[in-house]
Amino acid sequence: MQSRISIVVLILFIHTIAFSQSKPKYINPPTVNTFAPILSFLSSDWMEGREAWAKGGFMAADYMASQMQVFGLAPYGDPLKLNDQISKRLSYFQDFEVISNKTEKSSLALVQRNAGLQSTYQFTQAIDYEIKGGLASTDAEAQLVFAGYGITASGKGYDDYKGIDVKGKIVLILNGFPGHNDSTSNAWRKLGRDFEENGASTDAKLMNARIHGAIAMLVVDGSGNFESYKQEQINQYLMHSVANAQKTDPDYDEDIVHALPNDTLNNQIPYFKLGSSAAKKLLAGTGFDMAGFEKQVAKSYTPASVIMKDKIVRFSVTVKSQPLLVRNVIGLLPGKNNNKFIVVGAHYDHLGTRNGIIFNGSDDNGSGASGLLALAKVWVESGVEPACNIIFASWTAEEEGLLGSEYFAQQLDKKPKDILL
């Protein structure tokens, strides 16, 4: 959706620029005949789902570059290498590495100490919990702290971390946000309909926990309807076994974190998604009622975070890291003012092939990449020189954490440019 909005804005901008020339000329927007063939090819089975580092991803990059060349864009990627010598000429490719950090094994245990006695309950991966391990192997033992929904929304007057110290501790949080189960509640009215996407995502909660000094995050479903992962896997197997079952996008790999080298922005702490039985075991003896908490916060809009006395959690995560080569595809339409730039961006990668099923990614984001090329084509064919340079940037590895656009921005920062849009 964001790519489509950007395209509409740019079309309007194109019209404005065109009419601001000394000899106004209308630039016809892309037609279906321009757009559809590109989309059909990008989202075809031939592209194998365009996973960033897979064969299909590199074929898609070659296709994007060839179309940029055919349409008349200048290459604006890395310098070409000729006989191991760096040339002054540029390519259409911006190559970089993504580090794939896969959790190979993990453990999670509840440690309880009382009157000099200690007991340990070991949870089982894929039955009691799923794990996303972060960027490095780690193990620790720390106090458990219930931190509500794990949300800080200062502009809306809500902060689960206010008045509680979680530095060096492990936070237990609920899915969702205050009032998410009741659209008539006080909390829902204050946070708004779009808060789930903009403020209550897992990534936002992870970053917030890390900022506040937590060393790991446990996530539970406050409704109590969260099945054990063993049952969930059985249900998924049955679903995929049904003849002609509707194909839906798979969950992203929970045990893999991708990041740029030396990337602090995506330096996630480990997080564990708990099934209902594991959550009950963690909260046993505390008198804490998750459903009651949710109703209370939805009404009062007041956090109720608390240190869980006598609840110590021990965890370990073993992570294997592997570098993967990926590439953005960058073209340039020179303008009258060489010192100012507009960036038109869309990612071309998608999920690739999972369990023998190709996830073609027409809308995510074959449509955006196709629109980018279609815009480039009509610009060049119009013969109108834009007021400033236009960079057409087709990013990769966006499905893995917006990494292609992040790398692109990092390179702009090394040679600062006056970016207008």
Coordinates of C-alpha atoms in Angstrom, one line a residue:
M1 CA 0.0 0.0 0.0
Q2 CA 2.8 2.4 0.9
S3 CA 4.4 1.8 -2.6
R4 CA 1.1 2.5 -4.3
I5 CA 0.6 5.8 -2.4
S6 CA 4.2 6.8 -3.3
I7 CA 3.5 6.1 -7.0
V8 CA 0.3 8.2 -6.9
V9 CA 2.1 11.1 -5.2
L10 CA 4.9 10.9 -7.7
I11 CA 2.5 11.0 -10.7
L12 CA 1.0 14.2 -9.3
F13 CA 4.5 15.5 -8.8
I14 CA 5.4 14.6 -12.4
H15 CA 2.5 16.6 -13.6
T16 CA 3.5 19.6 -11.5
I17 CA 7.1 19.5 -12.7
A18 CA 6.0 19.1 -16.3
F19 CA 3.8 22.1 -16.2
S20 CA 6.5 24.2 -14.5
Q21 CA 8.7 23.9 -17.6
S22 CA 9.0 26.9 -19.9
K23 CA 7.1 24.8 -22.5
P24 CA 4.5 22.8 -20.5
K25 CA 4.0 19.3 -21.6
Y26 CA 1.6 16.7 -20.1
I27 CA 3.3 13.4 -19.2
N28 CA 0.8 10.6 -19.6
P29 CA 0.8 8.3 -16.5
P30 CA 1.6 4.6 -17.0
T31 CA -1.1 2.5 -18.6
V32 CA -2.1 -1.1 -17.9
N33 CA -0.3 -2.1 -21.1
T34 CA 3.0 -0.7 -19.6
F35 CA 2.5 -2.0 -16.1
A36 CA 0.8 -5.5 -16.5
P37 CA 3.5 -7.3 -18.6
I38 CA 6.2 -6.3 -16.1
L39 CA 4.1 -7.5 -13.1
S40 CA 3.2 -10.7 -14.9
F41 CA 6.9 -11.6 -15.4
L42 CA 8.0 -10.5 -11.9
S43 CA 5.3 -12.5 -10.2
S44 CA 5.5 -15.6 -12.4
D45 CA 6.7 -19.0 -11.2
W46 CA 9.9 -18.4 -13.2
M47 CA 11.0 -16.0 -10.6
E48 CA 10.6 -18.6 -7.8
G49 CA 9.2 -16.0 -5.3
R50 CA 12.2 -13.6 -5.6
E51 CA 13.8 -14.4 -2.3
A52 CA 16.6 -11.9 -1.8
W53 CA 19.6 -14.2 -1.8
A54 CA 18.2 -17.1 -3.9
K55 CA 18.3 -17.7 -7.6
G56 CA 14.9 -16.1 -8.2
G57 CA 16.1 -12.9 -6.4
F58 CA 19.1 -12.5 -8.6
M59 CA 17.0 -13.3 -11.8
A60 CA 14.6 -10.6 -10.7
A61 CA 17.5 -8.1 -10.1
D62 CA 18.9 -8.9 -13.6
Y63 CA 15.4 -8.3 -15.1
M64 CA 15.0 -5.0 -13.2
A65 CA 18.4 -3.8 -14.4
S66 CA 17.7 -4.8 -18.0
Q67 CA 14.4 -2.9 -18.0
M68 CA 16.1 0.2 -16.6
Q69 CA 18.7 0.0 -19.4
V70 CA 16.0 -0.6 -22.1
F71 CA 13.9 2.3 -20.8
G72 CA 16.9 4.7 -20.9
L73 CA 17.9 5.1 -17.2
A74 CA 21.6 5.6 -16.4
P75 CA 23.2 3.1 -14.1
Y76 CA 23.6 4.5 -10.5
G77 CA 24.8 1.5 -8.5
D78 CA 28.3 0.4 -7.6
P79 CA 31.4 1.1 -9.8
L80 CA 32.0 -1.6 -12.4
K81 CA 35.0 -3.8 -12.0
L82 CA 37.0 -4.5 -15.2
N83 CA 39.9 -7.0 -14.9
D84 CA 39.8 -6.5 -11.1
Q85 CA 40.2 -2.8 -11.6
I86 CA 37.5 -0.4 -10.3
S87 CA 36.1 1.6 -13.2
K88 CA 34.7 5.1 -13.2
R89 CA 31.6 3.7 -14.9
L90 CA 28.7 2.6 -12.7
S91 CA 26.6 -0.6 -12.8
Y92 CA 22.9 -0.9 -12.0
F93 CA 23.7 -3.1 -9.0
Q94 CA 24.3 -2.1 -5.4
D95 CA 25.7 -5.2 -3.8
F96 CA 25.9 -5.8 -0.1
E97 CA 25.8 -8.5 2.6
V98 CA 23.0 -9.5 4.9
I99 CA 23.9 -11.6 7.9
S100 CA 21.5 -14.5 8.5
N101 CA 21.4 -15.4 12.2
K102 CA 19.7 -18.7 12.7
T103 CA 18.8 -20.1 16.2
E104 CA 20.2 -23.7 16.1
K105 CA 19.1 -24.6 19.6
S106 CA 17.7 -23.0 22.7
S107 CA 16.5 -23.7 26.2
L108 CA 14.0 -22.0 28.6
A109 CA 13.5 -22.8 32.2
L110 CA 11.6 -21.5 35.2
V111 CA 13.8 -21.4 38.4
Q112 CA 12.0 -21.0 41.7
R113 CA 13.9 -20.5 45.0
N114 CA 12.1 -20.6 48.3
A115 CA 13.4 -21.1 51.8
G116 CA 16.8 -22.3 50.5
L117 CA 15.2 -24.8 48.2
Q118 CA 15.4 -24.6 44.4
S119 CA 13.3 -26.2 41.7
T120 CA 13.6 -26.0 37.9
Y121 CA 11.0 -26.6 35.3
Q122 CA 12.3 -27.0 31.8
F123 CA 10.1 -25.9 28.9
T124 CA 10.3 -27.6 25.5
Q125 CA 10.9 -25.8 22.2
A126 CA 8.1 -26.2 19.6
I127 CA 5.7 -27.5 22.3
D128 CA 5.9 -24.8 25.0
Y129 CA 7.5 -22.0 23.0
E130 CA 8.9 -20.7 19.8
I131 CA 12.1 -18.7 19.7
K132 CA 13.6 -15.8 17.8
G133 CA 17.1 -15.6 19.0
G134 CA 18.6 -12.3 18.0
L135 CA 22.1 -11.7 16.5
A136 CA 24.4 -13.7 18.8
S137 CA 24.6 -16.7 21.1
T138 CA 23.8 -15.9 24.7
D139 CA 22.7 -17.4 28.0
A140 CA 21.5 -15.8 31.2
E141 CA 19.4 -16.1 34.3
A142 CA 17.4 -13.2 35.5
Q143 CA 14.4 -11.9 37.5
L144 CA 11.0 -12.0 35.6
V145 CA 9.1 -8.8 35.3
F146 CA 5.6 -8.5 34.0
A147 CA 5.6 -5.4 31.8
G148 CA 2.0 -5.2 30.6
Y149 CA 1.9 -4.9 26.8
G150 CA 5.5 -3.7 26.6
I151 CA 4.3 -0.4 25.1
T152 CA 5.6 3.1 25.5
A153 CA 3.2 5.6 23.9
S154 CA 4.3 8.8 25.5
G155 CA 2.3 11.0 23.1
K156 CA -0.9 9.1 24.1
G157 CA -0.2 9.1 27.9
Y158 CA 0.6 5.4 28.3
D159 CA 3.8 3.7 29.3
D160 CA 4.1 0.1 30.6
Y161 CA 7.7 0.8 31.7
K162 CA 6.9 3.8 33.8
G163 CA 8.1 3.4 37.4
I164 CA 9.6 0.0 37.0
D165 CA 13.2 -1.0 36.4
V166 CA 13.8 -3.8 33.9
K167 CA 17.5 -3.4 33.3
G168 CA 19.2 -6.7 33.3
K169 CA 15.9 -8.5 33.7
I170 CA 13.5 -10.6 31.5
V171 CA 10.2 -9.0 30.6
L172 CA 6.9 -10.9 30.3
I173 CA 4.4 -9.1 28.1
L174 CA 1.0 -9.6 26.5
N175 CA 0.1 -9.6 22.8
G176 CA -1.9 -6.6 21.6
F177 CA -2.4 -3.3 23.3
P178 CA -4.7 -1.8 25.9
G179 CA -8.3 -2.2 24.8
H180 CA -7.6 -4.2 21.7
N181 CA -10.4 -6.7 22.6
D182 CA -13.0 -4.0 23.1
S183 CA -13.5 -1.2 20.6
T184 CA -15.8 0.6 23.0
S185 CA -13.3 0.8 25.8
N186 CA -11.6 3.9 27.1
A187 CA -8.2 2.6 26.1
W188 CA -9.2 1.9 22.5
R189 CA -10.6 5.4 22.1
K190 CA -7.4 6.9 23.3
L191 CA -4.9 4.8 21.3
G192 CA -6.9 4.6 18.1
R193 CA -7.7 1.9 15.5
D194 CA -4.2 2.0 13.8
F195 CA -2.2 1.6 17.0
E196 CA -1.8 -2.2 16.6
E197 CA 0.2 -1.7 13.4
N198 CA 2.0 1.5 14.3
G199 CA 2.8 1.0 18.0
A200 CA 2.1 -2.5 19.1
S201 CA 4.1 -4.7 16.7
T202 CA 6.4 -7.3 18.0
D203 CA 9.4 -5.4 16.5
A204 CA 8.4 -2.2 18.3
K205 CA 8.0 -4.1 21.6
L206 CA 11.4 -5.8 21.2
M207 CA 13.1 -2.5 20.6
N208 CA 11.3 -0.9 23.5
A209 CA 12.3 -3.7 25.8
R210 CA 16.0 -3.4 24.7
I211 CA 16.0 0.3 25.1
H212 CA 14.8 -0.1 28.7
G213 CA 17.6 -2.6 29.4
A214 CA 15.8 -6.0 29.3
I215 CA 17.9 -9.0 28.2
A216 CA 15.0 -11.1 26.8
M217 CA 11.3 -10.9 26.2
L218 CA 8.6 -13.5 26.7
V219 CA 5.3 -13.0 24.9
V220 CA 1.9 -14.6 25.9
D221 CA -1.6 -14.3 24.7
G222 CA -3.7 -12.7 27.5
S223 CA -6.9 -14.2 26.2
G224 CA -5.8 -17.6 27.3
N225 CA -6.8 -19.1 23.9
F226 CA -3.2 -19.7 22.8
E227 CA -2.8 -23.4 22.0
S228 CA 0.4 -25.3 22.7
Y229 CA 2.7 -25.2 19.7
K230 CA 2.5 -29.0 19.4
Q231 CA -1.3 -28.7 18.7
E232 CA -0.7 -25.7 16.5
Q233 CA 1.6 -27.7 14.3
I234 CA -0.9 -30.5 14.1
N235 CA -3.6 -28.0 13.0
Q236 CA -1.3 -26.6 10.4
Y237 CA -0.5 -30.0 9.0
L238 CA -4.2 -30.8 8.7
M239 CA -4.8 -27.5 7.0
H240 CA -2.2 -28.1 4.4
S241 CA -3.5 -31.6 3.8
V242 CA -6.9 -30.5 2.7
A243 CA -7.3 -30.8 -1.1
N244 CA -7.3 -27.4 -2.9
A245 CA -6.7 -25.6 0.4
Q246 CA -6.3 -21.9 -0.2
K247 CA -2.6 -20.9 -0.3
T248 CA -1.8 -18.2 2.2
D249 CA 1.6 -16.6 3.0
P250 CA 3.6 -18.6 5.5
D251 CA 4.7 -17.1 8.8
Y252 CA 8.2 -15.6 8.6
D253 CA 10.9 -17.8 10.0
E254 CA 10.7 -17.2 13.7
D255 CA 14.1 -18.7 14.4
I256 CA 16.1 -16.5 11.9
V257 CA 17.0 -12.8 12.3
H258 CA 18.6 -11.0 9.4
A259 CA 20.6 -7.8 9.8
L260 CA 23.3 -5.7 8.1
P261 CA 26.8 -6.2 9.4
N262 CA 27.5 -4.1 12.5
D263 CA 23.8 -3.1 12.5
T264 CA 22.7 -1.8 15.9
L265 CA 19.2 -0.8 14.7
N266 CA 18.2 -4.5 14.4
N267 CA 20.3 -5.7 17.4
Q268 CA 17.4 -7.6 18.8
I269 CA 17.3 -9.4 22.2
P270 CA 15.9 -12.9 22.2
Y271 CA 12.2 -13.4 22.5
F272 CA 10.1 -16.4 23.2
K273 CA 6.5 -16.9 22.2
L274 CA 4.8 -19.0 24.9
G275 CA 1.9 -21.4 24.6
S276 CA -0.9 -21.3 27.2
S277 CA 0.4 -24.1 29.3
A278 CA 3.8 -22.5 29.6
A279 CA 2.2 -19.2 30.5
K280 CA 0.2 -20.8 33.2
K281 CA 3.3 -22.5 34.6
L282 CA 5.1 -19.2 34.7
L283 CA 2.3 -17.4 36.5
A284 CA 1.4 -20.2 38.9
G285 CA 1.2 -19.0 42.5
T286 CA 1.3 -15.3 41.7
G287 CA -2.5 -14.8 41.7
F288 CA -2.1 -12.9 38.5
D289 CA -5.1 -12.9 36.2
M290 CA -4.3 -12.0 32.6
A291 CA -7.9 -11.7 31.4
G292 CA -8.6 -9.5 34.5
F293 CA -5.6 -7.3 33.8
E294 CA -6.7 -6.7 30.2
K295 CA -10.2 -5.7 31.3
Q296 CA -8.8 -3.4 34.0
V297 CA -6.3 -1.6 31.7
A298 CA -8.9 -1.3 28.9
K299 CA -11.1 0.6 31.4
S300 CA -8.6 2.5 33.5
Y301 CA -5.9 3.1 30.9
T302 CA -3.4 2.7 33.7
P303 CA -0.4 0.3 33.5
A304 CA 0.1 -2.3 36.2
S305 CA 3.6 -3.7 35.7
V306 CA 5.1 -5.7 38.5
I307 CA 8.2 -7.7 39.5
M308 CA 7.3 -11.3 39.7
K309 CA 8.8 -12.3 43.1
D310 CA 10.4 -15.7 43.3
K311 CA 10.2 -16.1 39.5
I312 CA 13.6 -16.5 37.9
V313 CA 13.9 -17.4 34.2
R314 CA 17.0 -19.1 32.7
F315 CA 17.5 -19.2 29.0
S316 CA 20.2 -20.0 26.4
V317 CA 20.3 -19.4 22.7
T318 CA 22.9 -20.8 20.2
V319 CA 23.0 -18.7 17.0
K320 CA 24.8 -19.6 13.8
S321 CA 25.6 -16.6 11.6
Q322 CA 26.1 -16.7 7.8
P323 CA 26.7 -13.9 5.3
L324 CA 24.5 -13.7 2.3
L325 CA 25.0 -11.6 -0.8
V326 CA 22.1 -9.5 -2.0
R327 CA 21.7 -6.6 -4.4
N328 CA 19.6 -3.4 -4.8
V329 CA 19.0 -2.2 -8.4
I330 CA 19.5 1.5 -8.9
G331 CA 18.9 3.7 -12.0
L332 CA 19.0 7.5 -12.6
L333 CA 17.2 9.9 -14.7
P334 CA 19.4 13.0 -14.9
G335 CA 17.7 16.4 -14.3
K336 CA 18.4 20.0 -14.9
N337 CA 19.7 20.5 -11.3
N338 CA 22.4 17.8 -10.7
N339 CA 22.6 18.7 -7.0
K340 CA 19.0 17.8 -6.0
F341 CA 17.4 14.4 -6.1
I342 CA 14.0 12.7 -5.8
V343 CA 14.0 9.0 -4.8
V344 CA 11.3 6.7 -6.2
G345 CA 11.6 3.4 -4.3
A346 CA 9.9 0.0 -4.2
H347 CA 11.2 -3.4 -3.1
Y348 CA 11.3 -6.3 -5.6
D349 CA 12.0 -9.2 -3.2
H350 CA 9.4 -11.6 -1.7
L351 CA 9.3 -14.8 0.4
G352 CA 10.6 -17.2 -2.2
T353 CA 9.7 -20.9 -2.1
R354 CA 8.5 -22.6 1.1
N355 CA 7.8 -26.3 1.4
G356 CA 7.6 -26.6 -2.4
I357 CA 5.1 -23.8 -2.8
I358 CA 6.1 -20.6 -4.7
F359 CA 4.9 -17.4 -3.1
N360 CA 4.7 -15.1 -6.1
G361 CA 4.3 -11.8 -4.3
S362 CA 2.2 -9.9 -6.9
D363 CA 1.2 -7.3 -4.3
D364 CA 4.2 -7.6 -2.1
N365 CA 5.8 -6.0 -3.9
G366 CA 5.8 -7.0 -7.5
S367 CA 3.2 -4.3 -8.1
G368 CA 5.4 -1.6 -6.6
A369 CA 8.5 -2.7 -8.5
S370 CA 6.5 -2.8 -11.7
G371 CA 5.1 0.6 -11.0
L372 CA 8.6 1.9 -10.5
L373 CA 9.7 0.7 -14.0
A374 CA 6.5 1.9 -15.6
L375 CA 7.1 5.4 -14.2
A376 CA 10.7 5.4 -15.5
K377 CA 9.5 4.4 -18.9
V378 CA 6.9 7.2 -19.3
W379 CA 9.3 9.8 -17.9
V380 CA 12.0 8.9 -20.5
E381 CA 9.5 8.6 -23.4
S382 CA 8.0 12.0 -22.6
G383 CA 11.2 13.8 -23.5
V384 CA 10.7 16.1 -20.6
E385 CA 13.9 16.8 -18.6
P386 CA 12.9 16.8 -14.9
A387 CA 13.8 19.8 -12.7
C388 CA 16.2 17.6 -10.7
N389 CA 17.7 14.1 -10.8
I390 CA 15.3 11.2 -10.1
I391 CA 16.8 8.0 -8.6
F392 CA 14.8 4.9 -9.2
A393 CA 15.7 2.5 -6.4
S394 CA 14.5 -1.1 -6.4
W395 CA 15.4 -2.5 -3.0
T396 CA 15.9 -6.1 -1.8
A397 CA 15.8 -7.8 1.6
E398 CA 12.9 -5.7 2.6
E399 CA 10.9 -8.7 3.7
E400 CA 13.7 -9.4 6.2
G401 CA 13.6 -6.1 8.0
L402 CA 13.7 -3.3 5.4
L403 CA 17.4 -4.0 5.0
G404 CA 17.8 -2.9 1.3
S405 CA 16.4 0.5 1.9
E406 CA 18.5 0.9 5.1
Y407 CA 21.7 0.0 3.2
F408 CA 20.7 2.4 0.4
A409 CA 20.2 5.2 2.9
Q410 CA 23.5 4.4 4.6
Q411 CA 25.3 4.9 1.2
L412 CA 23.6 8.2 0.7
D413 CA 24.8 9.3 4.1
K414 CA 28.4 8.6 3.1
K415 CA 28.0 11.1 0.2
P416 CA 25.3 13.4 1.4
K417 CA 22.7 14.5 -1.2
D418 CA 19.9 17.0 -1.2
I419 CA 16.9 14.7 -1.2
L420 CA 13.6 16.5 -1.9
L421 CA 11.3 13.5 -1.8

